[in-house]
PDB file of C-alpha atoms in Angstrom:
ATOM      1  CA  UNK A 806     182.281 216.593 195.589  1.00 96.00           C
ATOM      2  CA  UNK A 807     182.039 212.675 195.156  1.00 97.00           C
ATOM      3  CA  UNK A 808     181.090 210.519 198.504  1.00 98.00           C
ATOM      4  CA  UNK A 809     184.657 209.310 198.437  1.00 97.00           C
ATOM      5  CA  UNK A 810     186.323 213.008 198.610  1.00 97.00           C
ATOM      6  CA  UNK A 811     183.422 213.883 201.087  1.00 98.00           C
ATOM      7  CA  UNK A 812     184.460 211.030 203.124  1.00 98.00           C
ATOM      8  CA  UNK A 813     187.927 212.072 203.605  1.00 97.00           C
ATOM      9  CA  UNK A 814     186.901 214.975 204.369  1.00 97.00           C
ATOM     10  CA  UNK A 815     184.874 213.927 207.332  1.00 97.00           C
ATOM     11  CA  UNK A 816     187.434 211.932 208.457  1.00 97.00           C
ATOM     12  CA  UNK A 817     184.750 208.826 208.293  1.00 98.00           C
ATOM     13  CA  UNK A 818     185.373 205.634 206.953  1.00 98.00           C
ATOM     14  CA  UNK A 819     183.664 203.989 204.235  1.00 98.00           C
ATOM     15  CA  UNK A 820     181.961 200.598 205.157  1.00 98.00           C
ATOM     16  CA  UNK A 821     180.262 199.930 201.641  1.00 97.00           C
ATOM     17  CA  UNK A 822     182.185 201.319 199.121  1.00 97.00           C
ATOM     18  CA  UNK A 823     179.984 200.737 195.985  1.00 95.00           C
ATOM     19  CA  UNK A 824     178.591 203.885 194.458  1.00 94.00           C
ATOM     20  CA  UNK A 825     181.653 205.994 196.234  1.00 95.00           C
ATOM     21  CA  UNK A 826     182.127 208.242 192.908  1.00 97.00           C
ATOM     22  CA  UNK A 827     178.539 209.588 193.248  1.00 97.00           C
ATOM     23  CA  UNK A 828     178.454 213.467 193.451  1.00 97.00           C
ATOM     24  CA  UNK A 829     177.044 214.741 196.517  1.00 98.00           C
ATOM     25  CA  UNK A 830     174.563 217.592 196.377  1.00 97.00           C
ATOM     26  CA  UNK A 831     173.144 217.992 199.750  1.00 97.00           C
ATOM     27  CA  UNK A 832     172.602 216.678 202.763  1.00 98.00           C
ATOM     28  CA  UNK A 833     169.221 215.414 204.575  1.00 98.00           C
ATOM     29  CA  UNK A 834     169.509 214.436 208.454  1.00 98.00           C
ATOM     30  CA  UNK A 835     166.485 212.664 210.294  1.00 98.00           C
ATOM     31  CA  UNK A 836     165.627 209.472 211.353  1.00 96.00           C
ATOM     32  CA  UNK A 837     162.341 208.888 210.465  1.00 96.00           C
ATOM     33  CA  UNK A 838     162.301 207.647 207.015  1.00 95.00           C
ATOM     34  CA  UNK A 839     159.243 208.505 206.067  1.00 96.00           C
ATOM     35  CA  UNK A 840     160.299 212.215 206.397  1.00 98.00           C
ATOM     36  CA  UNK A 841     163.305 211.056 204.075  1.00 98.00           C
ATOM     37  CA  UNK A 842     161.410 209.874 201.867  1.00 97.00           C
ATOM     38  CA  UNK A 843     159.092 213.540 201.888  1.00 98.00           C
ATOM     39  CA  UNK A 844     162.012 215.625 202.205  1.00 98.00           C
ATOM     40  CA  UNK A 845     165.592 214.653 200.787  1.00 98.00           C
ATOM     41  CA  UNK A 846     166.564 215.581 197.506  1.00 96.00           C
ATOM     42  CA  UNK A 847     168.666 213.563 194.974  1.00 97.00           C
ATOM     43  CA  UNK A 848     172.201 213.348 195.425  1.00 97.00           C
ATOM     44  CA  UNK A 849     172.028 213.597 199.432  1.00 98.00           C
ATOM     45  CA  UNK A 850     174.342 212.292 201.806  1.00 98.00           C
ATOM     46  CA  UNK A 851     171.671 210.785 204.335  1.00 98.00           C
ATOM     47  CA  UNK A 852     172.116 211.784 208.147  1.00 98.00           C
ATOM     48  CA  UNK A 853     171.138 209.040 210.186  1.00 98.00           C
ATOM     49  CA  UNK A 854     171.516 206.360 213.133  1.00 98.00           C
ATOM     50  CA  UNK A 855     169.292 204.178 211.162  1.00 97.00           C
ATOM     51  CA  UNK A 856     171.421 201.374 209.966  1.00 97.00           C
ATOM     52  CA  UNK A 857     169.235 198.390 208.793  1.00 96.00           C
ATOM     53  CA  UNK A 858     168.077 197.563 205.360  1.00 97.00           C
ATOM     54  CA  UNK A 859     165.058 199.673 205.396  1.00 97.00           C
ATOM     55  CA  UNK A 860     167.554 202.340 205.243  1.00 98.00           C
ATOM     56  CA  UNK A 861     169.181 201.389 202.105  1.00 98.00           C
ATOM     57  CA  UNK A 862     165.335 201.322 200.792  1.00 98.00           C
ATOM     58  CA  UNK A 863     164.511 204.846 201.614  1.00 98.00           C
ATOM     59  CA  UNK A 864     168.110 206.014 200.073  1.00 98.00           C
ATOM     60  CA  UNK A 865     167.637 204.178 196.624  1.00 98.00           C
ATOM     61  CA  UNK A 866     164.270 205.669 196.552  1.00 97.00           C
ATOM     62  CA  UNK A 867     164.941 208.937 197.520  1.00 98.00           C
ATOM     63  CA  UNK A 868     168.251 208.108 195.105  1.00 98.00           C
ATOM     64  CA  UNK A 869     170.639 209.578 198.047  1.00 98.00           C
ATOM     65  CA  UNK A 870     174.132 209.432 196.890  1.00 97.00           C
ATOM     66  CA  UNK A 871     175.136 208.510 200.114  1.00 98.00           C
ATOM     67  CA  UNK A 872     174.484 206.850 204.049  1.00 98.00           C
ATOM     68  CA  UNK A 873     176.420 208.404 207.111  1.00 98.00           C
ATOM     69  CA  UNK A 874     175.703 206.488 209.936  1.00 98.00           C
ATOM     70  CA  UNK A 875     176.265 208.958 212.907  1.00 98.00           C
ATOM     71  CA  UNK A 876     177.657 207.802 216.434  1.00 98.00           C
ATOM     72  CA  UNK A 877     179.426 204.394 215.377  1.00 95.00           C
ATOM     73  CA  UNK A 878     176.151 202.810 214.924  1.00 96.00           C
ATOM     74  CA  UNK A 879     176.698 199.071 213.982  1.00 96.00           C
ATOM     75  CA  UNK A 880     176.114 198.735 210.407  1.00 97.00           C
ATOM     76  CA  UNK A 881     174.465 195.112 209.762  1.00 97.00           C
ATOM     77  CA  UNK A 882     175.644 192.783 207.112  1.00 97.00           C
ATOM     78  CA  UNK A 883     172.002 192.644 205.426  1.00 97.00           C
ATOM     79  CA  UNK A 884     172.056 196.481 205.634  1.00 98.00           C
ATOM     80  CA  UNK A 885     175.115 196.468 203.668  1.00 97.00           C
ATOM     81  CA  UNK A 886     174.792 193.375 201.364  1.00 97.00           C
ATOM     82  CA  UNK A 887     171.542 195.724 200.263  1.00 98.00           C
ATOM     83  CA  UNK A 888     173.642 198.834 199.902  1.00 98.00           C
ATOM     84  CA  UNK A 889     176.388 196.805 197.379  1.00 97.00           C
ATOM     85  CA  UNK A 890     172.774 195.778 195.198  1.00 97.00           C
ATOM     86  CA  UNK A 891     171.621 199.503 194.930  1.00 97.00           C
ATOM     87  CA  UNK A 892     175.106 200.400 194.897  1.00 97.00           C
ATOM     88  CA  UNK A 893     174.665 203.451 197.751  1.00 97.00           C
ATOM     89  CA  UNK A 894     177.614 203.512 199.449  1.00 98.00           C
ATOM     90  CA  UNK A 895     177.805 203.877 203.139  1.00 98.00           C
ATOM     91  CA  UNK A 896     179.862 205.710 205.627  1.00 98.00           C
ATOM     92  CA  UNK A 897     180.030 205.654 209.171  1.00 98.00           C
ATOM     93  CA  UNK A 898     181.272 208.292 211.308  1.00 98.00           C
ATOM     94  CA  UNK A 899     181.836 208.523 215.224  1.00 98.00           C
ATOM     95  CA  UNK A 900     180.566 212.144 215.218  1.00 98.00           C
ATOM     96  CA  UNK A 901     176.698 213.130 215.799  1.00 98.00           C
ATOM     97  CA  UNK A 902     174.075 213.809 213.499  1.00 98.00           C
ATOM     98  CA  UNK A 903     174.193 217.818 214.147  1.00 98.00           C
ATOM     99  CA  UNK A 904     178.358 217.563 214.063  1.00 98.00           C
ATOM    100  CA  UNK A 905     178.177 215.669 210.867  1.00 98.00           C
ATOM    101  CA  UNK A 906     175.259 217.701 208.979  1.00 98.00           C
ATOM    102  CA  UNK A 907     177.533 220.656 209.674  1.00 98.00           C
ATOM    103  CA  UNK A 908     180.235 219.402 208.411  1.00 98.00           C
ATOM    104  CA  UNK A 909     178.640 218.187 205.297  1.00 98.00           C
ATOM    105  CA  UNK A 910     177.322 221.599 204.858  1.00 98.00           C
ATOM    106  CA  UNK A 911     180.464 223.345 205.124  1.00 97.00           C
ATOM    107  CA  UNK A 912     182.071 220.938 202.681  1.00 97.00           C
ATOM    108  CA  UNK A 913     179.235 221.273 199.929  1.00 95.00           C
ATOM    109  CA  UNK A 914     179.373 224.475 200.298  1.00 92.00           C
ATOM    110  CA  UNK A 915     182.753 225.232 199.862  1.00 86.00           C
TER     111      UNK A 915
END
């Protein structure tokens, strides 16, 4: 499933779109990026309320397909000017982080 299809979906709109035909693999929720940056696996969608540029960062170096930013957390314009450069796209969803990883799971999963 590409972030675009996963995004539908969800139901969650798509605030940066570059980088929307990735294929999602997984998911990875936390909000400490330094645990991202342990933990996720290529081809995530990213679980977080973290949306500033550092963000974008830990996604191209993790190479996440994919930010959801949980709980209509503003999403900054440096945040997504980076995003467009690394071309990760980025979602934004008013659900929480455990509604959200669920329902990425489900839909992977499929």
């Amino acid at each position: 499933m590409n972030v675009k299809e996963l995004a539908a979906a969800l139901g969650a709109k798509i605030v940066q779109p570059a980088g929307e035909e990735k294929e999602v693999s997984s998911g990875y929720t936390s909000d400490l990026l330094s645990d991202v940056m342990a933990n996720a696996e290529e081809g995530c969608a990213l679980i977080t309320i973290q949306a500033h540029v550092n963000t974008v960062a830990v996604a191209t170096h993790v190479e996440a397909a994919v930010i959801i930013i949980c709980n209509c957390h503003p999403v900054v314009p440096d945040m997504l000017a980076a995003a467009e450069r690394e071309k990760v796209a980025i979602m934004q969803t008013e659900k929480n982080q455990f509604e959200t990883s669920h329902s990425v799971y489900m839909q992977i999963n499929r």
